[in-house]
Coordinates of C-alpha atoms and ligand atoms in Angstrom, one line a residue:
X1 CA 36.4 -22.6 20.1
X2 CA 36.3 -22.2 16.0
X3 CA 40.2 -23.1 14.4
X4 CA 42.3 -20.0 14.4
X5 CA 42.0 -17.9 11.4
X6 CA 45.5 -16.0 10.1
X7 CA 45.3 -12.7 7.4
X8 CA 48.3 -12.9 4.8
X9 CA 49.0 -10.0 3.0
X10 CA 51.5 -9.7 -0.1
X11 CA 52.2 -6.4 -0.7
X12 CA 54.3 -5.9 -3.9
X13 CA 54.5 -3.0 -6.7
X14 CA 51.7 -2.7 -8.4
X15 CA 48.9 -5.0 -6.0
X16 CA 48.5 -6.0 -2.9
X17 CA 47.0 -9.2 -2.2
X18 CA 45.5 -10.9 1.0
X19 CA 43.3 -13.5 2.0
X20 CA 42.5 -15.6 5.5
X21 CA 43.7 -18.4 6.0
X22 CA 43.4 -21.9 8.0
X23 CA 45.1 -23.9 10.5
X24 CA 46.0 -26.2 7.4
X25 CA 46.7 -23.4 5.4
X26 CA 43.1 -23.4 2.9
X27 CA 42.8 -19.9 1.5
X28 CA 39.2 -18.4 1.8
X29 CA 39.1 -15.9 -1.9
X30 CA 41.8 -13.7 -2.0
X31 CA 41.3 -10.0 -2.5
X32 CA 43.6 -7.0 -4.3
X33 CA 44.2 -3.6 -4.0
X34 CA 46.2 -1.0 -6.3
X35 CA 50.0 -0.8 -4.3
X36 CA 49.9 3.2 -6.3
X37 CA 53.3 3.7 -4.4
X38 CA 53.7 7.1 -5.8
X39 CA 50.9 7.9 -3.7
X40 CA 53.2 7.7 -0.7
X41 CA 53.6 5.6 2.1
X42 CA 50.9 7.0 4.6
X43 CA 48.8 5.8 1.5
X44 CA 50.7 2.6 1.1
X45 CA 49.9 2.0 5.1
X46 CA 46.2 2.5 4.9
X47 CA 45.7 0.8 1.7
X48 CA 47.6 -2.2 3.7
X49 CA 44.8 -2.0 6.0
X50 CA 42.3 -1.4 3.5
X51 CA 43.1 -4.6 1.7
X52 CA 43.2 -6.6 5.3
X53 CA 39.2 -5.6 6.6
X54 CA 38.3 -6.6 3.1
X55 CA 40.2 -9.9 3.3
X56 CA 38.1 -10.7 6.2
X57 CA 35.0 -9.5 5.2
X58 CA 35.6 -11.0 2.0
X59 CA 35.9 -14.0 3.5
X60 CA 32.7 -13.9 5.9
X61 CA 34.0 -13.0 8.9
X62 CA 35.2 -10.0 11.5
X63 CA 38.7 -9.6 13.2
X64 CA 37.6 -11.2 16.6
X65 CA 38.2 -14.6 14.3
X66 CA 41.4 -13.7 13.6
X67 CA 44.3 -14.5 15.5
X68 CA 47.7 -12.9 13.5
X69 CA 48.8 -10.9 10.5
X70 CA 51.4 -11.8 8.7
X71 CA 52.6 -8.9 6.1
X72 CA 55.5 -9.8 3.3
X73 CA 57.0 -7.5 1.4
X74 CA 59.5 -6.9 -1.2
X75 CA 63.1 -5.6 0.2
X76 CA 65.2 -3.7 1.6
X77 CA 64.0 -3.9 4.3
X78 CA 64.8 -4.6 8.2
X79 CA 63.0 -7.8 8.8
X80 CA 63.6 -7.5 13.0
X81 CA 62.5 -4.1 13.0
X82 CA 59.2 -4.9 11.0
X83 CA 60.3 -1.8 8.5
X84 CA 60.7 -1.6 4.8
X85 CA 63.8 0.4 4.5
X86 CA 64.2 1.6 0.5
X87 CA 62.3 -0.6 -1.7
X88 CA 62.8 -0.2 -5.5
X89 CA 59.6 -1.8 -6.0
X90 CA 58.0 1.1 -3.9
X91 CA 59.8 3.9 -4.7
X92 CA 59.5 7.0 -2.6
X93 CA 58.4 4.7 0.3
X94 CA 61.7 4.9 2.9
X95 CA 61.6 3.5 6.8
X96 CA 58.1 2.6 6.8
X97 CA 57.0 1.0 10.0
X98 CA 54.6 -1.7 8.9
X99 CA 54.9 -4.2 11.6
X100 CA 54.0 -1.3 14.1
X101 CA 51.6 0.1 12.5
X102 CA 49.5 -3.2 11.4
X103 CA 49.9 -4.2 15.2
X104 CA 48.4 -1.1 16.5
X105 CA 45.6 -0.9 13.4
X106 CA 44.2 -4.4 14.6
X107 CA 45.4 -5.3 17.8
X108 CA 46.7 -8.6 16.8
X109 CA 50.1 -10.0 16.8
X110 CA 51.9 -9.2 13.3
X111 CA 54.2 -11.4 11.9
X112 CA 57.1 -9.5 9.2
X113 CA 58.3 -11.3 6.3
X114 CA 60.9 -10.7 2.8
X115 CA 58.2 -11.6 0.1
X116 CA 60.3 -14.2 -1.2
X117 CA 60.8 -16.0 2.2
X118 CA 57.1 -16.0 2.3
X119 CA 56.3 -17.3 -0.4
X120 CA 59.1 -20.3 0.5
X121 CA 57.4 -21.1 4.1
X122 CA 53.9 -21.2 2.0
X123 CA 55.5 -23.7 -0.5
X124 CA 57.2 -25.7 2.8
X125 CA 53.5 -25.4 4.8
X126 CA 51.1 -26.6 2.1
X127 CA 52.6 -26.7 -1.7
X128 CA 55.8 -28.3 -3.5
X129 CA 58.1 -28.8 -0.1
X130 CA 55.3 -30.0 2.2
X131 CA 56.8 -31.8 4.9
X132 CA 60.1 -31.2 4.0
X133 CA 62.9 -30.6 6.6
X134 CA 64.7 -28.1 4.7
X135 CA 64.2 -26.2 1.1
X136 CA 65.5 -23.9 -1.1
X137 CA 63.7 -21.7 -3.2
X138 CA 64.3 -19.7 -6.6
X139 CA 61.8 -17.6 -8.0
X140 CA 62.6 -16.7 -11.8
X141 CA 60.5 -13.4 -12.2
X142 CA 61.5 -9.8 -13.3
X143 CA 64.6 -11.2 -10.7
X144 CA 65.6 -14.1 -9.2
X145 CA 64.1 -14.1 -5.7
X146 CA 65.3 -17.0 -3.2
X147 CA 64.5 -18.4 0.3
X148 CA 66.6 -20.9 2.6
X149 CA 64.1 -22.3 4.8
X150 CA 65.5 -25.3 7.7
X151 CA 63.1 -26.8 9.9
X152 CA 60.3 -23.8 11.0
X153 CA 63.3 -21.7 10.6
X154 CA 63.8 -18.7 7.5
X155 CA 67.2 -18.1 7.1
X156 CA 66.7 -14.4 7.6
X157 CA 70.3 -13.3 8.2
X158 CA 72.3 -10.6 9.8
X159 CA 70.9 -7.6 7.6
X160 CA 67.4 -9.7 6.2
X161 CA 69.3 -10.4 3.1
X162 CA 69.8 -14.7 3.8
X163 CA 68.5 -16.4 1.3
X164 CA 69.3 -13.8 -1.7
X165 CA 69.9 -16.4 -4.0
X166 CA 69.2 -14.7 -7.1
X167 CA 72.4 -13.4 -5.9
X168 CA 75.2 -16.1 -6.4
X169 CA 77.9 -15.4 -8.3
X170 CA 77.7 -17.9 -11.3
X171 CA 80.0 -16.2 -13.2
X172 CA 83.7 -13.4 -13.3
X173 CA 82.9 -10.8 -11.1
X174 CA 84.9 -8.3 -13.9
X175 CA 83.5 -9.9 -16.8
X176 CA 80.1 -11.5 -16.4
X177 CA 76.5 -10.1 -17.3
X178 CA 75.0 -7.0 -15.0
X179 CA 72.8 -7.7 -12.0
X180 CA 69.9 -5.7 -10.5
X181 CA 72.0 -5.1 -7.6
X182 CA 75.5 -3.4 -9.7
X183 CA 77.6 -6.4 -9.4
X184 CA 78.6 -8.7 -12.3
X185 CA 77.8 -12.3 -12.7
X186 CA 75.0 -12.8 -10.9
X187 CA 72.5 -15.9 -11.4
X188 CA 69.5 -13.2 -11.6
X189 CA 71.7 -11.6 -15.0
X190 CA 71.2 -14.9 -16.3
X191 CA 68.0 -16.6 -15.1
X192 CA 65.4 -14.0 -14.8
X193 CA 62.8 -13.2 -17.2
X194 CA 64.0 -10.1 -18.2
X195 CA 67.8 -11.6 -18.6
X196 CA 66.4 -14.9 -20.8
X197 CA 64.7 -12.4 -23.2
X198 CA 68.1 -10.2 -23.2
X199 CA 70.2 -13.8 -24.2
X200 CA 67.7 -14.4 -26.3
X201 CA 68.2 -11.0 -28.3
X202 CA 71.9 -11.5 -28.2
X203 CA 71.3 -15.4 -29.9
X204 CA 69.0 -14.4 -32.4
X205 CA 72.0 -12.0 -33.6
X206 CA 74.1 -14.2 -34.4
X207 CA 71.9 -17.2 -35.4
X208 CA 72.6 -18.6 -39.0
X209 CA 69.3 -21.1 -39.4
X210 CA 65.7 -20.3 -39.1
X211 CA 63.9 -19.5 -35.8
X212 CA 60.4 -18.4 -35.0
X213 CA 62.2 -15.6 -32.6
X214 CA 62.9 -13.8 -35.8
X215 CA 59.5 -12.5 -35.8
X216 CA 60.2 -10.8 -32.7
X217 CA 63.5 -9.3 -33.5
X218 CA 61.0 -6.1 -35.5
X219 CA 58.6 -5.6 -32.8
X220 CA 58.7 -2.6 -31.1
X221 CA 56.0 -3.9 -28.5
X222 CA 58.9 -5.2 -25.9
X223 CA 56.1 -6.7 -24.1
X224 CA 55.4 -9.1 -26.7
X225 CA 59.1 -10.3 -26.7
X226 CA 58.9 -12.3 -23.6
X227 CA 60.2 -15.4 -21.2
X228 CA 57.2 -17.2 -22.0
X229 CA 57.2 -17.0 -26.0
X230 CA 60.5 -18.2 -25.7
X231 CA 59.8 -21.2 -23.6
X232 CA 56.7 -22.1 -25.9
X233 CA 58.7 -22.0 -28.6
X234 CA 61.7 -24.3 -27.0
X235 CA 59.1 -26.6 -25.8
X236 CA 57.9 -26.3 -29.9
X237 CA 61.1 -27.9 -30.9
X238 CA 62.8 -24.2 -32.4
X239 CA 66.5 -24.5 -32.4
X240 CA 67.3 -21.1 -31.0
X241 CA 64.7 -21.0 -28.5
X242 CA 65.9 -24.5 -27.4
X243 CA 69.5 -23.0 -27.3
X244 CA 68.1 -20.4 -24.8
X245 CA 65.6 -22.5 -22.4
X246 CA 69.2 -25.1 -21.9
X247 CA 71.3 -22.4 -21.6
X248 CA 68.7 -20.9 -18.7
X249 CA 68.6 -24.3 -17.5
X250 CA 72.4 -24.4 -17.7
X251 CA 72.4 -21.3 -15.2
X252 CA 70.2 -22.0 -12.6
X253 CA 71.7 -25.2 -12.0
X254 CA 75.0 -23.2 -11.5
X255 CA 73.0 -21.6 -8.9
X256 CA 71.0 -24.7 -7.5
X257 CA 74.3 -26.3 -7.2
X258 CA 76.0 -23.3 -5.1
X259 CA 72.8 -23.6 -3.1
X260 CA 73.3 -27.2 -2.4
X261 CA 76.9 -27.3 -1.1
X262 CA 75.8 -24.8 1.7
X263 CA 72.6 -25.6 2.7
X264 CA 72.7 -29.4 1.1
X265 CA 68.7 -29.0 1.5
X266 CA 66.0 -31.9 1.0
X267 CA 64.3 -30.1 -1.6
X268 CA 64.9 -27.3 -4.5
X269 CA 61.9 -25.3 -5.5
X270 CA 62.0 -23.6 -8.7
X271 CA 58.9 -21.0 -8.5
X272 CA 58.2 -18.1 -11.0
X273 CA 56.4 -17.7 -14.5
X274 CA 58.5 -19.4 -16.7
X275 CA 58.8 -22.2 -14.7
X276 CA 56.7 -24.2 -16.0
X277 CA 58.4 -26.2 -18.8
X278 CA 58.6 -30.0 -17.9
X279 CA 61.4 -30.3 -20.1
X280 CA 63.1 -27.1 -18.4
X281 CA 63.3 -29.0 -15.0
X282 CA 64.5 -32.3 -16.5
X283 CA 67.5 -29.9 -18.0
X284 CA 68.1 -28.3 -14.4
X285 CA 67.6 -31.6 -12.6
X286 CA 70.3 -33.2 -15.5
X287 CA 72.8 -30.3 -15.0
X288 CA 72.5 -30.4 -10.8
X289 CA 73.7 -33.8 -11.2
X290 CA 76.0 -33.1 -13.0
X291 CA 77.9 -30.2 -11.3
X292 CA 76.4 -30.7 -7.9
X293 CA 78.3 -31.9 -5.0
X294 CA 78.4 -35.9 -5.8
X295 CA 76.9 -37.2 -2.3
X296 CA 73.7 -34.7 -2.1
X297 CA 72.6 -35.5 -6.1
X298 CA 73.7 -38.4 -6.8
X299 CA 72.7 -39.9 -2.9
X300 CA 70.8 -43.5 -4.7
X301 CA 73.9 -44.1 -6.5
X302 CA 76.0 -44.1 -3.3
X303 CA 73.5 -46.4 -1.7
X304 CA 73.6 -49.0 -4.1
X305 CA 77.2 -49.3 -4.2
X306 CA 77.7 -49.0 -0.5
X307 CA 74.6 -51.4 -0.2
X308 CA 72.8 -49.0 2.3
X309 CA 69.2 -48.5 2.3
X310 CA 68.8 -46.4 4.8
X311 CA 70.6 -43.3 3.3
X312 CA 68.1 -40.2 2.4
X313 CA 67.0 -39.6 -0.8
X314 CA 69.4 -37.3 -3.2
X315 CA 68.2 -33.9 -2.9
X316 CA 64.7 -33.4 -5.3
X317 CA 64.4 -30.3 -7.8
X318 CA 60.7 -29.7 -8.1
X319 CA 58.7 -26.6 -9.5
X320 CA 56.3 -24.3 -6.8
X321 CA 52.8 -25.8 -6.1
X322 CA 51.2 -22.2 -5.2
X323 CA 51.9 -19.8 -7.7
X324 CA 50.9 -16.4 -7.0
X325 CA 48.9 -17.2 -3.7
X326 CA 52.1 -18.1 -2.2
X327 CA 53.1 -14.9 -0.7
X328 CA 49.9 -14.3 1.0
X329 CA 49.5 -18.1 2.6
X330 CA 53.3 -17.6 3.7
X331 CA 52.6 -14.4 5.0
X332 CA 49.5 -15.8 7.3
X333 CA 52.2 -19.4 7.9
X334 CA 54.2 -16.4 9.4
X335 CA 51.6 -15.5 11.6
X336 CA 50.3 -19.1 12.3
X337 CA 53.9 -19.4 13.8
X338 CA 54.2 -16.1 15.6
X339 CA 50.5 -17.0 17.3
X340 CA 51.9 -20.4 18.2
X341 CA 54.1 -19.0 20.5
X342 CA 57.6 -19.5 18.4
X343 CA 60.4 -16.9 17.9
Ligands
ZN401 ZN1 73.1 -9.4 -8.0

């Protein structure tokens, strides 16, 4: 009998992406689809489908090799009831049933994931938290996404929202920045790309000495005002850019830290497009130890005094191996799991 082959598909706002993948998690080529939400989610349905045959054909086979489907999408959503409930991603879409209606397309047990909890059990299955017992994951995008994963277990929650980690309070309620959501204070205010270039605007204001940033403050193109021009620049030696990237740093280790004292996992993933600054991690990785709970940071220095060496390792903050293909190998890890028989 050939290995057992499992679809992944990421559907998010503007693609959807799927490929097959492997018992150890290889990807064959992944395919895309325009998402065209607008087009409604009847559409949205087919397209999944659409964008599933050609993963397989794609990849030089028929569904009689394949054994699950695993679908991840963006929230809200109902994660036990397989439906997206009103996604701002995919606006009109409301209630769609996509486990239901992926199970009945194929015939195949379908697996129903958050996108950001997928992308976390692809990082834990084959990328940066392989072989890991537990992770946390923050993904610095147009939001902050996150993922608690313990064991084989995603910390889905009550109401599909465990994990939101983009969503801890770093800062006043009453006072601090605006979140995505409405509330105040929220690491994603602070941490996303969208918020870094918005801090960035507000520190070029008032900044006396000379910056490269200054070039952007006349550009009407938003798009070329961006997270990564801002981390190239930091990582260039400008001042003000510099000022940015540490404060960013400075934020998401508020977060990572929060993280830590109630999960205490083996290892942080920082995911997203601007993570990618070696220096940027060394800041976050400085800061965790410095405001994180003493014993899960600073576990090596406990060891030594107490002359133990049999105490775990402090908890490691490492960026995501996987990039984009995340979602879509989580997705079929999701199914690789359902087929295997767990819950
Ligand atoms: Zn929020």
């Amino acid at each position: 009998m050939p290995a057992a082959k499992y679809v992944g598909l990421d559907v998010g706002g503007t693609t959807m992406k799927a490929a097959v993948v492997d018992d150890a998690g290889a990807a064959s080529k992944a395919v895309a689809l325009d998402t065209n939400p607008e087009r409604g989610q009847d559409a949205g349905l087919n397209t999944m489908c659409a964008t599933i045959e050609l993963a397989v054909k794609t990849a030089g086979l028929t569904m009689a090799d394949v054994a699950a489907i695993g679908v991840a999408t963006p929230g809200l959503m109902d994660i036990r009831a397989g439906l997206i409930l009103d996604p701002p991603n995919l606006a009109p879409w409301k209630n769609v049933p996509v486990r239901e209606h992926i199970q009945k397309a194929f015939h195949k047990p379908t697996a129903y994931q958050n996108d950001a909890n997928a992308a976390a059990v692809g990082e834990k299955w084959v990328g940066a938290a392989r072989g890991a017992r537990s992770m946390v994951m923050f993904t610095l995008g147009t939001g902050v996404g996150g993922a608690v994963v313990i064991g084989d277990t995603v910390i889905e929650g009550e109401h599909s929202h465990g994990g939101e980690l983009g969503h801890l309070r770093i800062d006043m309620p009453d006072r601090g920045r605006r979140c995505g959501c409405g509330a105040l204070g929220c690491l994603e205010a602070y941490a996303s790309a969208t918020a870094v270039v918005e801090r960035a605007r507000e520190a070029l204001a008032g900044w006396r000495g000379h910056t490269e940033l200054k070039q952007y403050q006349t550009v009407f193109d938003q798009k070329q005002f961006n997270a990564e021009v801002i981390f190239t620049l930091a990582e260039k030696g400008d001042e003000c850019a510099k000022k940015v990237v540490d404060d960013t740093a400075y934020y998401l280790a508020l977060g990572v830290c929060s993280a830590i004292a109630a999960v205490d996992p083996e290892v942080v993933v920082i995911g997203g497009g601007m993570a990618k600054s070696k220096a940027f991690l060394a800041k976050v990785d400085e800061y965790v130890r410095r405001f994180g709970l003493p014993y899960p940071t600073l576990t090596d220095r406990y060891a030594k005094q107490l002359g133990r060496s049999d105490l775990p390792a402090p908890v490691k903050v490492v960026f995501a191996q996987l990039g984009e293909t995340a979602g879509y190998i989580g997705a079929a890890g999701c199914a690789r799991k359902l087929a295997n028989g767990a819950t």
